[in-house]
Amino acid sequence: MTDRPIYLDNNSTTFPAPEAVEAVLPLFGDIYGNPSSTHSFGQKVRHQIELARENVAKLLNCKPGEVVFNSGATEGNNTAIYAALDGMPDRKHIITSGVEHASVLEVIRYLDEAGYRITELSVDRMGHIDLDELKNEISGDTALVSLMWANNETGVINPINAAGDLAKQFGALFHVDAVQAAGKLKIDLKEELAVDYLTISGHKFHGLKGAGALFVREKAPFLPLLRGGHHEDGRRAGTENVMGIVAMGAAAALSNREMAGHVEHMKKMRDRLQSGLLAKCDDVIINGDQQDRLPNTLNAGFKYIDGEALLMMMDAANIAVSAGSACKSGSMEPSHVLMAMNVPLSAIHGSVRFCVSRYTEPEEIDAAVEQTAAIVKRLREMSPFGHAEKRDEGLSTAELEKHKAYFATT
Ligand code: PMP
């Protein structure tokens, strides 16, 4: 057990940066007007929002007018999908991938009932989509291609440039969920990048929860999801979440100034964690490609143990990690991302996601390695599958074959 809690679940949410908190403090005092009011109380707040918009636009390298503030990426993803389909009324085909976040995948799956044909691109063992599959599936009937920039469970990065070029070639709109990219990868929405809509969320890069931004390319069709107000230039009704927006602006400004250093630090911490775990634990696999990967993410599969049990014992030892997607925690439902990567169930159940941040310290990594190794050892001693001679008992023949083939390649 460590003295200080160690937080290694930064793809779920992040520590609010002191700069973001400081930026918000005046909003608890004199700066409290409604940003839509034309008097000075309102205009002071409006000014704060517009400053935040400039900082977010800089983070994305787009025009401030292309940034629409909202409640977060779930809203942003829903808005982008419906806006794109509304703008392409004659097309009835949507392409996404099987490893998207629920706020994309479940929305698109539901559109099946509204008469759309849905293609879910597959991913390979490493979590990569296949551009040839996209090439084969896309047609003049495709209204929308929706892909994430980087996966929240494995950190695997998609070939956004190439996918966007294909979408453009066929006249389809292109939406990118860049929630996990913000603050960790360079996002450059220059004209040549064929992205029409892109979503980010403040709390994933050291802002506050409940505020996000949707990039809408100047010429892309748009339909507000929330109507009944002139806010955000008529693109998102409702009084703005000023604190969330200002905090996100400050977090974006921090990234604009220091992202290269943050990335280098995260990578160093993640690599220290990965090499420590591989040195101290037997039978560990890394899920997902290790090159095309976010600098902060490590998805490790500990063979022959249950990830939920590991997570709970780590929590008792004061270390926060997650098993699969955070949204799935508490249920034993296997991760849809690892399933799509064809990871055998016997390995999915022992998979744990560790995500560092710019604030993670080397001592925390070392303590996490020690604790994880000790807990893995204890769990294996307790588990019937932890004993070499019993490891394959209880698996069906098909699962056993998949299990053997998988581990032979890792
Ligand atoms: N997309 C991805 C890839 C995410 O990781 C998340 C958060 N888990 C979301 C979308 C949803 O973001 P929000 O919490 O802002 O609704």
mmCIF file of N, CA, C and O in Angstrom, residues 16-65:
data_model
loop_
_atom_site.group_PDB
_atom_site.id
_atom_site.type_symbol
_atom_site.label_atom_id
_atom_site.label_comp_id
_atom_site.label_asym_id
_atom_site.label_seq_id
_atom_site.Cartn_x
_atom_site.Cartn_y
_atom_site.Cartn_z
ATOM 1 N N PRO A 16 -7.408 18.223 -12.603
ATOM 2 C CA PRO A 16 -7.532 19.587 -13.152
ATOM 3 C C PRO A 16 -6.233 20.369 -12.937
ATOM 4 O O PRO A 16 -5.747 20.470 -11.804
ATOM 5 N N ALA A 17 -5.673 20.897 -14.004
ATOM 6 C CA ALA A 17 -4.400 21.635 -13.911
ATOM 7 C C ALA A 17 -4.579 22.840 -12.990
ATOM 8 O O ALA A 17 -5.610 23.520 -13.066
ATOM 9 N N PRO A 18 -3.593 23.135 -12.134
ATOM 10 C CA PRO A 18 -3.694 24.327 -11.283
ATOM 11 C C PRO A 18 -3.982 25.582 -12.108
ATOM 12 O O PRO A 18 -4.742 26.456 -11.682
ATOM 13 N N GLU A 19 -3.416 25.655 -13.309
ATOM 14 C CA GLU A 19 -3.659 26.832 -14.174
ATOM 15 C C GLU A 19 -5.138 26.924 -14.563
ATOM 16 O O GLU A 19 -5.694 28.013 -14.692
ATOM 17 N N ALA A 20 -5.771 25.748 -14.758
ATOM 18 C CA ALA A 20 -7.191 25.732 -15.135
ATOM 19 C C ALA A 20 -8.047 26.160 -13.944
ATOM 20 O O ALA A 20 -8.997 26.932 -14.077
ATOM 21 N N VAL A 21 -7.682 25.664 -12.766
ATOM 22 C CA VAL A 21 -8.440 26.014 -11.550
ATOM 23 C C VAL A 21 -8.302 27.513 -11.268
ATOM 24 O O VAL A 21 -9.289 28.203 -10.987
ATOM 25 N N GLU A 22 -7.092 28.001 -11.424
ATOM 26 C CA GLU A 22 -6.847 29.426 -11.171
ATOM 27 C C GLU A 22 -7.656 30.306 -12.137
ATOM 28 O O GLU A 22 -8.201 31.339 -11.740
ATOM 29 N N ALA A 23 -7.752 29.853 -13.375
ATOM 30 C CA ALA A 23 -8.482 30.638 -14.373
ATOM 31 C C ALA A 23 -9.965 30.728 -14.034
ATOM 32 O O ALA A 23 -10.647 31.696 -14.383
ATOM 33 N N VAL A 24 -10.456 29.707 -13.330
ATOM 34 C CA VAL A 24 -11.882 29.646 -13.017
ATOM 35 C C VAL A 24 -12.233 30.472 -11.767
ATOM 36 O O VAL A 24 -13.361 30.955 -11.636
ATOM 37 N N LEU A 25 -11.267 30.639 -10.879
ATOM 38 C CA LEU A 25 -11.570 31.267 -9.575
ATOM 39 C C LEU A 25 -12.308 32.617 -9.673
ATOM 40 O O LEU A 25 -13.288 32.819 -8.940
ATOM 41 N N PRO A 26 -11.907 33.523 -10.569
ATOM 42 C CA PRO A 26 -12.629 34.809 -10.632
ATOM 43 C C PRO A 26 -14.119 34.641 -10.954
ATOM 44 O O PRO A 26 -14.927 35.514 -10.650
ATOM 45 N N LEU A 27 -14.461 33.492 -11.553
ATOM 46 C CA LEU A 27 -15.870 33.263 -11.913
ATOM 47 C C LEU A 27 -16.721 32.960 -10.676
ATOM 48 O O LEU A 27 -17.942 32.920 -10.739
ATOM 49 N N PHE A 28 -16.055 32.702 -9.557
ATOM 50 C CA PHE A 28 -16.786 32.534 -8.295
ATOM 51 C C PHE A 28 -16.999 33.896 -7.619
ATOM 52 O O PHE A 28 -17.616 33.985 -6.576
ATOM 53 N N GLY A 29 -16.381 34.941 -8.213
ATOM 54 C CA GLY A 29 -16.481 36.264 -7.598
ATOM 55 C C GLY A 29 -17.268 37.209 -8.487
ATOM 56 O O GLY A 29 -18.434 36.948 -8.815
ATOM 57 N N ASP A 30 -16.578 38.259 -8.952
ATOM 58 C CA ASP A 30 -17.266 39.346 -9.667
ATOM 59 C C ASP A 30 -17.675 39.005 -11.097
ATOM 60 O O ASP A 30 -18.519 39.668 -11.667
ATOM 61 N N ILE A 31 -17.012 38.021 -11.672
ATOM 62 C CA ILE A 31 -17.285 37.746 -13.094
ATOM 63 C C ILE A 31 -18.364 36.655 -13.187
ATOM 64 O O ILE A 31 -18.061 35.479 -13.323
ATOM 65 N N TYR A 32 -19.604 37.053 -13.075
ATOM 66 C CA TYR A 32 -20.674 36.055 -13.011
ATOM 67 C C TYR A 32 -21.846 36.339 -13.956
ATOM 68 O O TYR A 32 -22.859 35.650 -13.924
ATOM 69 N N GLY A 33 -21.710 37.371 -14.790
ATOM 70 C CA GLY A 33 -22.835 37.714 -15.670
ATOM 71 C C GLY A 33 -23.163 36.599 -16.650
ATOM 72 O O GLY A 33 -22.417 35.624 -16.786
ATOM 73 N N ASN A 34 -24.310 36.760 -17.306
ATOM 74 C CA ASN A 34 -24.688 35.811 -18.357
ATOM 75 C C ASN A 34 -23.982 36.257 -19.645
ATOM 76 O O ASN A 34 -24.174 37.389 -20.087
ATOM 77 N N PRO A 35 -23.194 35.395 -20.244
ATOM 78 C CA PRO A 35 -22.412 35.834 -21.408
ATOM 79 C C PRO A 35 -23.274 36.334 -22.568
ATOM 80 O O PRO A 35 -22.757 36.973 -23.494
ATOM 81 N N SER A 36 -24.558 36.046 -22.555
ATOM 82 C CA SER A 36 -25.419 36.551 -23.633
ATOM 83 C C SER A 36 -25.913 37.973 -23.352
ATOM 84 O O SER A 36 -26.495 38.602 -24.228
ATOM 85 N N SER A 37 -25.705 38.463 -22.121
ATOM 86 C CA SER A 37 -26.178 39.815 -21.791
ATOM 87 C C SER A 37 -25.260 40.850 -22.408
ATOM 88 O O SER A 37 -24.041 40.670 -22.433
ATOM 89 N N THR A 38 -25.869 41.928 -22.879
ATOM 90 C CA THR A 38 -25.049 42.952 -23.542
ATOM 91 C C THR A 38 -24.431 43.931 -22.543
ATOM 92 O O THR A 38 -23.535 44.680 -22.904
ATOM 93 N N HIS A 39 -24.896 43.914 -21.277
ATOM 94 C CA HIS A 39 -24.282 44.832 -20.314
ATOM 95 C C HIS A 39 -22.883 44.342 -19.909
ATOM 96 O O HIS A 39 -22.461 43.236 -20.279
ATOM 97 N N SER A 40 -22.219 45.186 -19.110
ATOM 98 C CA SER A 40 -20.803 44.901 -18.831
ATOM 99 C C SER A 40 -20.617 43.610 -18.045
ATOM 100 O O SER A 40 -19.616 42.913 -18.222
ATOM 101 N N PHE A 41 -21.567 43.260 -17.179
ATOM 102 C CA PHE A 41 -21.443 41.998 -16.418
ATOM 103 C C PHE A 41 -21.358 40.824 -17.405
ATOM 104 O O PHE A 41 -20.517 39.934 -17.282
ATOM 105 N N GLY A 42 -22.261 40.847 -18.380
ATOM 106 C CA GLY A 42 -22.282 39.776 -19.379
ATOM 107 C C GLY A 42 -21.046 39.803 -20.255
ATOM 108 O O GLY A 42 -20.448 38.758 -20.543
ATOM 109 N N GLN A 43 -20.631 40.979 -20.648
ATOM 110 C CA GLN A 43 -19.531 41.076 -21.608
ATOM 111 C C GLN A 43 -18.178 40.646 -21.027
ATOM 112 O O GLN A 43 -17.322 40.140 -21.739
ATOM 113 N N LYS A 44 -18.050 40.818 -19.698
ATOM 114 C CA LYS A 44 -16.810 40.343 -19.060
ATOM 115 C C LYS A 44 -16.715 38.817 -19.188
ATOM 116 O O LYS A 44 -15.649 38.254 -19.410
ATOM 117 N N VAL A 45 -17.832 38.175 -19.018
ATOM 118 C CA VAL A 45 -17.853 36.708 -19.121
ATOM 119 C C VAL A 45 -17.691 36.289 -20.592
ATOM 120 O O VAL A 45 -16.954 35.344 -20.903
ATOM 121 N N ARG A 46 -18.354 37.022 -21.457
ATOM 122 C CA ARG A 46 -18.215 36.735 -22.902
ATOM 123 C C ARG A 46 -16.741 36.781 -23.305
ATOM 124 O O ARG A 46 -16.245 35.927 -24.035
ATOM 125 N N HIS A 47 -16.045 37.767 -22.783
ATOM 126 C CA HIS A 47 -14.618 37.922 -23.100
ATOM 127 C C HIS A 47 -13.845 36.663 -22.680
ATOM 128 O O HIS A 47 -12.989 36.168 -23.428
ATOM 129 N N GLN A 48 -14.165 36.139 -21.496
ATOM 130 C CA GLN A 48 -13.481 34.919 -21.014
ATOM 131 C C GLN A 48 -13.748 33.740 -21.952
ATOM 132 O O GLN A 48 -12.859 32.943 -22.250
ATOM 133 N N ILE A 49 -14.984 33.632 -22.394
ATOM 134 C CA ILE A 49 -15.331 32.524 -23.308
ATOM 135 C C ILE A 49 -14.574 32.663 -24.625
ATOM 136 O O ILE A 49 -14.047 31.681 -25.163
ATOM 137 N N GLU A 50 -14.504 33.891 -25.131
ATOM 138 C CA GLU A 50 -13.831 34.076 -26.429
ATOM 139 C C GLU A 50 -12.318 33.849 -26.318
ATOM 140 O O GLU A 50 -11.700 33.346 -27.257
ATOM 141 N N LEU A 51 -11.762 34.169 -25.141
ATOM 142 C CA LEU A 51 -10.342 33.855 -24.933
ATOM 143 C C LEU A 51 -10.123 32.344 -24.964
ATOM 144 O O LEU A 51 -9.172 31.833 -25.564
ATOM 145 N N ALA A 52 -11.045 31.648 -24.302
ATOM 146 C CA ALA A 52 -10.956 30.174 -24.283
ATOM 147 C C ALA A 52 -11.081 29.626 -25.706
ATOM 148 O O ALA A 52 -10.358 28.698 -26.099
ATOM 149 N N ARG A 53 -11.974 30.219 -26.489
ATOM 150 C CA ARG A 53 -12.167 29.735 -27.867
ATOM 151 C C ARG A 53 -10.868 29.896 -28.670
ATOM 152 O O ARG A 53 -10.497 29.032 -29.454
ATOM 153 N N GLU A 54 -10.202 31.030 -28.443
ATOM 154 C CA GLU A 54 -8.942 31.250 -29.173
ATOM 155 C C GLU A 54 -7.896 30.200 -28.777
ATOM 156 O O GLU A 54 -7.175 29.680 -29.626
ATOM 157 N N ASN A 55 -7.831 29.888 -27.497
ATOM 158 C CA ASN A 55 -6.845 28.899 -27.045
ATOM 159 C C ASN A 55 -7.165 27.499 -27.566
ATOM 160 O O ASN A 55 -6.269 26.736 -27.930
ATOM 161 N N VAL A 56 -8.443 27.157 -27.589
ATOM 162 C CA VAL A 56 -8.839 25.840 -28.120
ATOM 163 C C VAL A 56 -8.576 25.795 -29.629
ATOM 164 O O VAL A 56 -8.066 24.797 -30.160
ATOM 165 N N ALA A 57 -8.875 26.895 -30.317
ATOM 166 C CA ALA A 57 -8.633 26.946 -31.769
ATOM 167 C C ALA A 57 -7.129 26.775 -32.058
ATOM 168 O O ALA A 57 -6.741 26.098 -33.015
ATOM 169 N N LYS A 58 -6.312 27.339 -31.184
ATOM 170 C CA LYS A 58 -4.858 27.206 -31.369
ATOM 171 C C LYS A 58 -4.424 25.753 -31.144
ATOM 172 O O LYS A 58 -3.579 25.222 -31.854
ATOM 173 N N LEU A 59 -5.041 25.125 -30.158
ATOM 174 C CA LEU A 59 -4.714 23.716 -29.884
ATOM 175 C C LEU A 59 -4.998 22.850 -31.114
ATOM 176 O O LEU A 59 -4.305 21.873 -31.389
ATOM 177 N N LEU A 60 -6.071 23.208 -31.830
ATOM 178 C CA LEU A 60 -6.499 22.395 -32.973
ATOM 179 C C LEU A 60 -5.970 22.943 -34.308
ATOM 180 O O LEU A 60 -6.157 22.313 -35.342
ATOM 181 N N ASN A 61 -5.366 24.106 -34.269
ATOM 182 C CA ASN A 61 -4.998 24.864 -35.466
ATOM 183 C C ASN A 61 -6.183 25.027 -36.419
ATOM 184 O O ASN A 61 -6.144 24.611 -37.581
ATOM 185 N N CYS A 62 -7.226 25.628 -35.885
ATOM 186 C CA CYS A 62 -8.392 25.963 -36.718
ATOM 187 C C CYS A 62 -8.791 27.404 -36.414
ATOM 188 O O CYS A 62 -8.142 28.075 -35.609
ATOM 189 N N LYS A 63 -9.869 27.866 -37.057
ATOM 190 C CA LYS A 63 -10.336 29.236 -36.794
ATOM 191 C C LYS A 63 -11.203 29.239 -35.545
ATOM 192 O O LYS A 63 -11.981 28.284 -35.340
ATOM 193 N N PRO A 64 -11.142 30.282 -34.725
ATOM 194 C CA PRO A 64 -11.991 30.321 -33.528
ATOM 195 C C PRO A 64 -13.475 30.113 -33.865
ATOM 196 O O PRO A 64 -14.201 29.454 -33.118
ATOM 197 N N GLY A 65 -13.901 30.622 -35.015
ATOM 198 C CA GLY A 65 -15.300 30.483 -35.414
ATOM 199 C C GLY A 65 -15.684 29.041 -35.726
ATOM 200 O O GLY A 65 -16.872 28.730 -35.888
#
